[in-house]
Structure formats: C-alpha cells, structure tokens
Amino acid sequence: MMSKFLSRARLIAYLPGLKTLRSTVLCQRSFSNSVLQKQCNEEERKTNEGIDWPDTKLGPLSEHDKRFSLPGNVGVVTQLKQQPQPIAASPDQTTYDVLYKPLRHDRHAAVFAQFVNAVSESEESAEEFMKEAYKNPKNILEMIAQDCPPSLVKGFSELFPDVDLSKGHVTILTLCQKTNSDMSGWSSEVEVEREELLENFITSAVEICKSLTKAGFWADFIDPSSGQAFVGASNPNTTLFETDERFRKLGFEIEDLGCCKCVRHRDWGTHIFVGTLFTNAPPDCDEMKEIMFNGME
C-alpha cells in the first residue's frame, strides 16, 4: 500500500519498507529500457489520438475554413448559422454556434479545479495510509524528496569535493524507515535490525543513483555508517550523520540524551532509521516520480 503527495518543491511517498524499495528498484532497473519505451509509445498514441489533420495549429499548412472568409479568420453571422460547428457539451443539445466554445480562461479554471481536487485526494490518501500504518505493526518507509534549503547548500557541498552544489539545483531525498526497536539505545536486537536496514538502504541507494545518473543527473548518497559520500569522492574532514543538527531543517528533531544524540521522527519518535541521498534532479521530475511511485500503486 502506498500514498503520495506532490507539490512544487516536495514529493512524499509511503511504502511498506526498505525491502520493498530494494526489490522494486532492482526490478525497475532491469526492465527500465523496455518500460520507458512502452511509456513513450503510449504517450505518443494518446497525443495523436483524436487529432483531425491537418491541424489548425499548423497555420498556412492547414486547410482554410470557408466559414471564415474575412481576414483574420473572421466570418459573418449568417455563414456561421448556415454551417454550425458542433462541439462536445451537454447531451440535450444537437447544434452549437462557435460562440459556445469554451474560452481560454474557462479551460484554465477547469484545469486548476482538477489540480485542487487531485491534491486534496492525495492528502486524504496520505492521512488514511498513516492511520492504517499505526494499526499495522509492519515496518513503514517514508520517502521525501525536497529542495535543499539554501542555507545548507554550502555545508553539504563539502561532503562532495568533486561536485560544486552551489551551481544549479540540489534535491535531498531522505529515506526514513520505521523500526521495531528504539534506536535511541543499544541492544543486540537494535544492532541486528540496524545492520539489515543499512544493507537494504545501500543497495537501494546505489540503484537509485544509477537510475538518476543514466537519466543525465548527478546523484550520490551518504553512507550512514561512515557519514561520508559513497559513490563519488569523499571528504574525510566532513561527515553527515543522522544526528546532525542540519536534519532539523529537513523535518526531523534531534534529541540530546546527555551521553549522546538521537534523531526523532514527528510521528514515530526514535523508532527510525534515516538514509540520505543528494541529486540535482528536481523533486517533481519524471525520473524522481518513477523511482518513488512506479510499480507501487
């Protein structure tokens, strides 16, 4: 089960867990070429479907409409009434005048209303998913792709010495896994669960970076065990662990326990494992949507 919420600078997805993401990205990468080709063919078919050629947008290449005999595609009322142009509307009407054709602002209003409804439905779906998640003891994975706060760009640039993050867009993708154990303490159970989550995260993150790189973007992630870049060159003098204070600006809380610090989720408390990826792919680009949502419906 999965829910999603999309905005201009923030993309959120909820999945059953890192195991699901790991298996999905591996399968997705194996069949990515055939899937993308199929999607392109389908989009092309939908684009061409229902178009009457020649297309009026082609200007001089299109066939002239005899009803508009005057310059500037202007016609007289008698001519228009003699040859009514039907358009899609209510079923009880049989003929229409061109003046009934929706105006541009009408179409804009309709598209905006559809967008508002879609966002509302997404928010409601996310809320319903979280309610069900609390009833189900299974692990939950929260994926959030968001624009990097400008105040953090310079500091994060030091993590990747061979990349200048100050030039261009920077997106941070956080993978937050709800855990069975309380990660604020230590026990054999905590260690075993963390090692398993670490393995699943690294496998998933490597495949995600490969997918984004193949699409023409730069992507790298932080190894939670070392706090340094995994794919490209790393800076031994700079690290980023999940208890770093900068995570506060990414939506997490950092709790000081006296002897140590721990990261806290707004809903799951300290029952979490956090992994972080960096890329210059925008949060709402097609490649990011495919990674987070494809095959999860």
Short mmCIF file of C-alpha atoms in Angstrom, two decimals:
data_model
loop_
_atom_site.label_atom_id
_atom_site.label_comp_id
_atom_site.label_asym_id
_atom_site.label_seq_id
_atom_site.Cartn_x
_atom_site.Cartn_y
_atom_site.Cartn_z
CA MET A 1 0.00 0.00 0.00
CA MET A 2 1.36 3.44 -0.88
CA SER A 3 0.31 7.05 -0.63
CA LYS A 4 1.82 10.09 -2.24
CA PHE A 5 1.69 13.87 -2.05
CA LEU A 6 3.12 16.14 -4.69
CA SER A 7 3.93 19.82 -4.56
CA ARG A 8 6.30 22.10 -6.48
CA ALA A 9 9.28 21.52 -4.18
CA ARG A 10 8.35 18.44 -2.15
CA LEU A 11 7.50 14.87 -3.10
CA ILE A 12 6.42 12.30 -0.50
CA ALA A 13 5.80 8.56 -0.79
CA TYR A 14 4.98 5.91 1.81
CA LEU A 15 5.98 2.30 1.19
CA PRO A 16 5.92 -0.93 3.21
CA GLY A 17 9.66 -0.82 3.88
CA LEU A 18 13.24 -0.73 2.63
CA LYS A 19 12.97 -4.35 1.50
CA THR A 20 10.15 -3.38 -0.83
CA LEU A 21 12.13 -0.44 -2.19
CA ARG A 22 15.21 -2.63 -2.66
CA SER A 23 13.40 -5.28 -4.69
CA THR A 24 11.50 -2.63 -6.64
CA VAL A 25 14.50 -0.56 -7.74
CA LEU A 26 16.37 -3.72 -8.76
CA CYS A 27 13.47 -4.92 -10.91
CA GLN A 28 12.82 -1.41 -12.17
CA ARG A 29 16.42 -1.03 -13.32
CA SER A 30 16.37 -4.43 -15.05
CA PHE A 31 13.34 -3.57 -17.14
CA SER A 32 13.73 0.22 -17.34
CA ASN A 33 14.54 0.35 -21.06
CA SER A 34 11.52 -1.69 -22.16
CA VAL A 35 9.19 0.08 -19.73
CA LEU A 36 10.29 3.55 -20.81
CA GLN A 37 9.92 2.62 -24.48
CA LYS A 38 6.43 1.32 -23.82
CA GLN A 39 5.50 4.52 -21.98
CA CYS A 40 6.84 6.66 -24.83
CA ASN A 41 4.80 4.72 -27.37
CA GLU A 42 1.69 5.03 -25.22
CA GLU A 43 2.17 8.78 -24.75
CA GLU A 44 2.67 9.21 -28.49
CA ARG A 45 -0.51 7.25 -29.20
CA LYS A 46 -2.51 9.37 -26.74
CA THR A 47 -1.05 12.57 -28.20
CA ASN A 48 -2.04 11.67 -31.75
CA GLU A 49 -5.39 10.20 -30.79
CA GLY A 50 -8.37 12.33 -31.72
CA ILE A 51 -6.46 14.88 -33.84
CA ASP A 52 -8.08 15.84 -37.14
CA TRP A 53 -5.45 16.54 -39.73
CA PRO A 54 -4.43 18.98 -40.97
CA ASP A 55 -4.02 20.54 -37.56
CA THR A 56 -5.21 24.17 -37.38
CA LYS A 57 -2.15 24.99 -35.29
CA LEU A 58 -0.01 24.41 -38.39
CA GLY A 59 -1.02 27.80 -39.81
CA PRO A 60 -0.53 28.04 -43.59
CA LEU A 61 -0.25 24.25 -43.84
CA SER A 62 -3.80 23.75 -42.59
CA GLU A 63 -6.92 23.69 -44.72
CA HIS A 64 -8.76 27.02 -44.78
CA ASP A 65 -12.17 27.07 -43.09
CA LYS A 66 -14.58 28.52 -45.65
CA ARG A 67 -16.89 29.84 -42.92
CA PHE A 68 -14.26 32.47 -42.04
CA SER A 69 -13.97 34.33 -45.33
CA LEU A 70 -12.75 37.66 -43.96
CA PRO A 71 -9.13 38.46 -42.97
CA GLY A 72 -8.12 37.31 -39.50
CA ASN A 73 -10.34 34.19 -39.62
CA VAL A 74 -13.49 36.28 -39.29
CA GLY A 75 -16.88 35.19 -40.61
CA VAL A 76 -20.36 36.70 -40.77
CA VAL A 77 -23.22 35.50 -38.60
CA THR A 78 -25.30 34.17 -41.50
CA GLN A 79 -22.46 31.98 -42.66
CA LEU A 80 -21.88 30.62 -39.18
CA LYS A 81 -25.54 29.75 -38.71
CA GLN A 82 -25.67 28.03 -42.06
CA GLN A 83 -22.79 25.77 -41.11
CA PRO A 84 -22.95 25.23 -37.31
CA GLN A 85 -19.85 23.69 -35.77
CA PRO A 86 -20.79 21.09 -33.13
CA ILE A 87 -18.59 20.76 -30.06
CA ALA A 88 -18.77 18.47 -27.05
CA ALA A 89 -21.26 19.75 -24.48
CA SER A 90 -24.45 18.66 -22.74
CA PRO A 91 -26.25 15.63 -24.31
CA ASP A 92 -29.56 17.50 -24.84
CA GLN A 93 -28.02 19.98 -27.35
CA THR A 94 -27.68 18.99 -31.00
CA THR A 95 -26.24 22.10 -32.69
CA TYR A 96 -23.89 24.78 -31.45
CA ASP A 97 -22.59 28.13 -32.50
CA VAL A 98 -18.86 28.83 -32.32
CA LEU A 99 -19.59 31.40 -29.62
CA TYR A 100 -20.35 28.48 -27.24
CA LYS A 101 -16.78 27.24 -27.49
CA PRO A 102 -15.02 27.46 -24.07
CA LEU A 103 -12.69 30.41 -23.71
CA ARG A 104 -9.08 30.12 -22.62
CA HIS A 105 -9.74 31.27 -19.06
CA ASP A 106 -12.54 28.69 -18.81
CA ARG A 107 -10.11 25.93 -19.65
CA HIS A 108 -7.59 27.33 -17.16
CA ALA A 109 -10.24 27.36 -14.44
CA ALA A 110 -11.18 23.76 -15.21
CA VAL A 111 -7.54 22.61 -15.06
CA PHE A 112 -6.97 24.45 -11.78
CA ALA A 113 -10.09 22.88 -10.24
CA GLN A 114 -8.88 19.45 -11.31
CA PHE A 115 -5.46 20.13 -9.74
CA VAL A 116 -7.00 21.23 -6.43
CA ASN A 117 -9.15 18.10 -6.32
CA ALA A 118 -6.15 15.89 -7.09
CA VAL A 119 -4.05 17.44 -4.31
CA SER A 120 -6.91 17.14 -1.82
CA GLU A 121 -7.38 13.48 -2.70
CA SER A 122 -3.62 12.88 -2.30
CA GLU A 123 -3.58 14.50 1.15
CA GLU A 124 -6.59 12.45 2.23
CA SER A 125 -4.97 9.27 0.93
CA ALA A 126 -1.77 10.03 2.87
CA GLU A 127 -3.76 10.60 6.08
CA GLU A 128 -5.69 7.37 5.60
CA PHE A 129 -2.45 5.50 4.94
CA MET A 130 -0.84 6.79 8.13
CA LYS A 131 -3.91 5.80 10.18
CA GLU A 132 -3.70 2.28 8.77
CA ALA A 133 0.05 2.22 9.39
CA TYR A 134 -0.46 2.76 13.12
CA LYS A 135 -2.85 -0.19 13.20
CA ASN A 136 -0.37 -2.41 11.35
CA PRO A 137 2.89 -3.31 13.17
CA LYS A 138 4.77 -3.82 9.87
CA ASN A 139 7.64 -1.52 9.06
CA ILE A 140 6.91 1.64 7.09
CA LEU A 141 9.20 3.61 4.80
CA GLU A 142 8.75 7.36 4.27
CA MET A 143 10.49 8.83 1.20
CA ILE A 144 10.71 12.62 0.95
CA ALA A 145 12.30 14.44 -1.98
CA GLN A 146 12.63 18.17 -1.30
CA ASP A 147 14.62 21.21 -2.36
CA CYS A 148 17.74 21.67 -0.28
CA PRO A 149 17.41 24.75 1.96
CA PRO A 150 19.75 27.47 0.60
CA SER A 151 21.42 27.84 4.00
CA LEU A 152 22.59 24.19 3.86
CA VAL A 153 23.94 24.07 0.32
CA LYS A 154 27.42 25.34 1.18
CA GLY A 155 27.86 22.92 4.09
CA PHE A 156 26.61 19.95 2.10
CA SER A 157 28.94 20.88 -0.77
CA GLU A 158 31.87 19.99 1.45
CA LEU A 159 30.64 16.39 1.53
CA PHE A 160 31.24 16.05 -2.22
CA PRO A 161 34.61 17.63 -3.08
CA ASP A 162 34.35 16.80 -6.79
CA VAL A 163 30.93 18.45 -7.22
CA ASP A 164 30.00 22.13 -6.92
CA LEU A 165 26.50 22.12 -5.44
CA SER A 166 26.36 25.91 -5.39
CA LYS A 167 25.80 25.86 -9.15
CA GLY A 168 22.39 24.51 -10.07
CA HIS A 169 19.59 22.75 -8.26
CA VAL A 170 20.06 20.48 -5.22
CA THR A 171 17.46 17.94 -4.08
CA ILE A 172 17.68 15.92 -0.88
CA LEU A 173 15.96 12.52 -0.79
CA THR A 174 15.53 11.12 2.71
CA LEU A 175 14.52 7.52 3.32
CA CYS A 176 13.10 7.17 6.82
CA GLN A 177 12.34 3.61 7.93
CA LYS A 178 10.14 2.95 10.94
CA THR A 179 11.93 0.37 13.10
CA ASN A 180 10.76 -2.25 15.56
CA SER A 181 13.45 -1.28 18.04
CA ASP A 182 14.03 2.04 19.78
CA MET A 183 17.18 3.38 18.12
CA SER A 184 17.98 5.75 20.99
CA GLY A 185 19.53 2.85 22.94
CA TRP A 186 21.72 -0.14 22.19
CA SER A 187 20.98 -3.84 22.32
CA SER A 188 21.68 -6.92 20.23
CA GLU A 189 18.25 -6.52 18.62
CA VAL A 190 18.98 -2.91 17.73
CA GLU A 191 22.33 -3.85 16.19
CA VAL A 192 20.88 -6.70 14.10
CA GLU A 193 17.97 -4.58 12.83
CA ARG A 194 20.22 -1.63 12.02
CA GLU A 195 22.66 -3.80 10.06
CA GLU A 196 19.82 -5.21 7.99
CA LEU A 197 18.39 -1.76 7.31
CA LEU A 198 21.85 -0.44 6.42
CA GLU A 199 22.35 -3.20 3.84
CA ASN A 200 18.92 -2.61 2.27
CA PHE A 201 19.45 1.15 2.18
CA ILE A 202 22.86 0.98 0.50
CA THR A 203 21.60 -1.49 -2.13
CA SER A 204 18.57 0.71 -2.87
CA ALA A 205 20.57 3.96 -2.85
CA VAL A 206 23.17 2.58 -5.28
CA GLU A 207 20.43 1.61 -7.77
CA ILE A 208 18.65 4.96 -7.36
CA CYS A 209 21.89 6.81 -8.09
CA LYS A 210 22.49 4.63 -11.16
CA SER A 211 18.99 5.39 -12.47
CA LEU A 212 19.39 9.14 -11.99
CA THR A 213 22.89 9.13 -13.49
CA LYS A 214 21.62 7.21 -16.50
CA ALA A 215 18.96 9.90 -16.95
CA GLY A 216 21.68 12.57 -17.09
CA PHE A 217 21.62 13.77 -13.46
CA TRP A 218 24.26 13.73 -10.75
CA ALA A 219 23.44 11.67 -7.66
CA ASP A 220 25.27 10.40 -4.57
CA PHE A 221 24.35 9.34 -1.05
CA ILE A 222 25.78 9.33 2.43
CA ASP A 223 26.87 6.03 3.96
CA PRO A 224 25.13 6.04 7.38
CA SER A 225 27.96 4.02 8.90
CA SER A 226 30.72 6.48 7.93
CA GLY A 227 28.82 9.73 7.32
CA GLN A 228 30.67 10.23 4.03
CA ALA A 229 29.84 10.13 0.32
CA PHE A 230 29.50 6.61 -1.05
CA VAL A 231 29.59 6.86 -4.87
CA GLY A 232 31.99 9.71 -5.62
CA ALA A 233 34.98 11.18 -3.83
CA SER A 234 34.52 11.88 -0.12
CA ASN A 235 35.93 14.48 2.23
CA PRO A 236 37.48 12.82 5.33
CA ASN A 237 37.20 16.10 7.24
CA THR A 238 33.42 16.40 6.79
CA THR A 239 30.70 13.94 7.77
CA LEU A 240 26.91 13.83 7.93
CA PHE A 241 25.27 11.50 10.42
CA GLU A 242 21.55 11.25 11.14
CA THR A 243 22.03 13.12 14.43
CA ASP A 244 23.47 16.18 12.64
CA GLU A 245 21.72 19.39 13.65
CA ARG A 246 21.13 20.20 9.97
CA PHE A 247 18.49 17.47 9.86
CA ARG A 248 16.22 19.82 11.78
CA LYS A 249 15.74 21.82 8.59
CA LEU A 250 14.77 18.62 6.78
CA GLY A 251 11.81 17.95 9.05
CA PHE A 252 13.41 15.87 11.82
CA GLU A 253 14.07 16.54 15.51
CA ILE A 254 17.44 15.99 17.20
CA GLU A 255 17.18 14.94 20.81
CA ASP A 256 20.10 15.37 23.22
CA LEU A 257 20.17 12.45 25.68
CA GLY A 258 23.17 13.76 27.58
CA CYS A 259 25.59 10.99 26.66
CA CYS A 260 24.59 11.04 23.01
CA LYS A 261 22.12 12.40 20.48
CA CYS A 262 19.38 10.66 18.53
CA VAL A 263 17.14 11.61 15.63
CA ARG A 264 13.40 11.73 16.24
CA HIS A 265 10.55 11.43 13.71
CA ARG A 266 7.48 13.62 14.16
CA ASP A 267 5.22 10.54 14.42
CA TRP A 268 7.46 7.53 15.05
CA GLY A 269 9.71 9.05 17.70
CA THR A 270 13.13 7.36 17.95
CA HIS A 271 11.94 4.20 16.20
CA ILE A 272 13.56 5.25 12.92
CA PHE A 273 16.48 4.69 10.57
CA VAL A 274 17.38 7.56 8.21
CA GLY A 275 19.30 7.47 4.94
CA THR A 276 20.08 10.50 2.76
CA LEU A 277 20.67 10.96 -0.98
CA PHE A 278 21.68 14.10 -2.89
CA THR A 279 20.98 14.86 -6.55
CA ASN A 280 20.45 17.75 -8.95
CA ALA A 281 17.27 16.12 -10.27
CA PRO A 282 14.21 18.27 -9.33
CA PRO A 283 11.80 16.69 -6.82
CA ASP A 284 8.92 16.69 -9.31
CA CYS A 285 10.81 15.44 -12.37
CA ASP A 286 9.63 12.28 -14.13
CA GLU A 287 12.70 10.29 -13.08
CA MET A 288 12.12 11.04 -9.39
CA LYS A 289 8.44 10.16 -9.65
CA GLU A 290 9.30 6.88 -11.33
CA ILE A 291 11.75 5.95 -8.57
CA MET A 292 9.29 6.76 -5.79
CA PHE A 293 5.99 5.67 -7.31
CA ASN A 294 6.45 3.36 -10.30
CA GLY A 295 5.12 -0.11 -9.58
CA MET A 296 3.84 0.89 -6.12
CA GLU A 297 0.21 1.64 -7.00
#
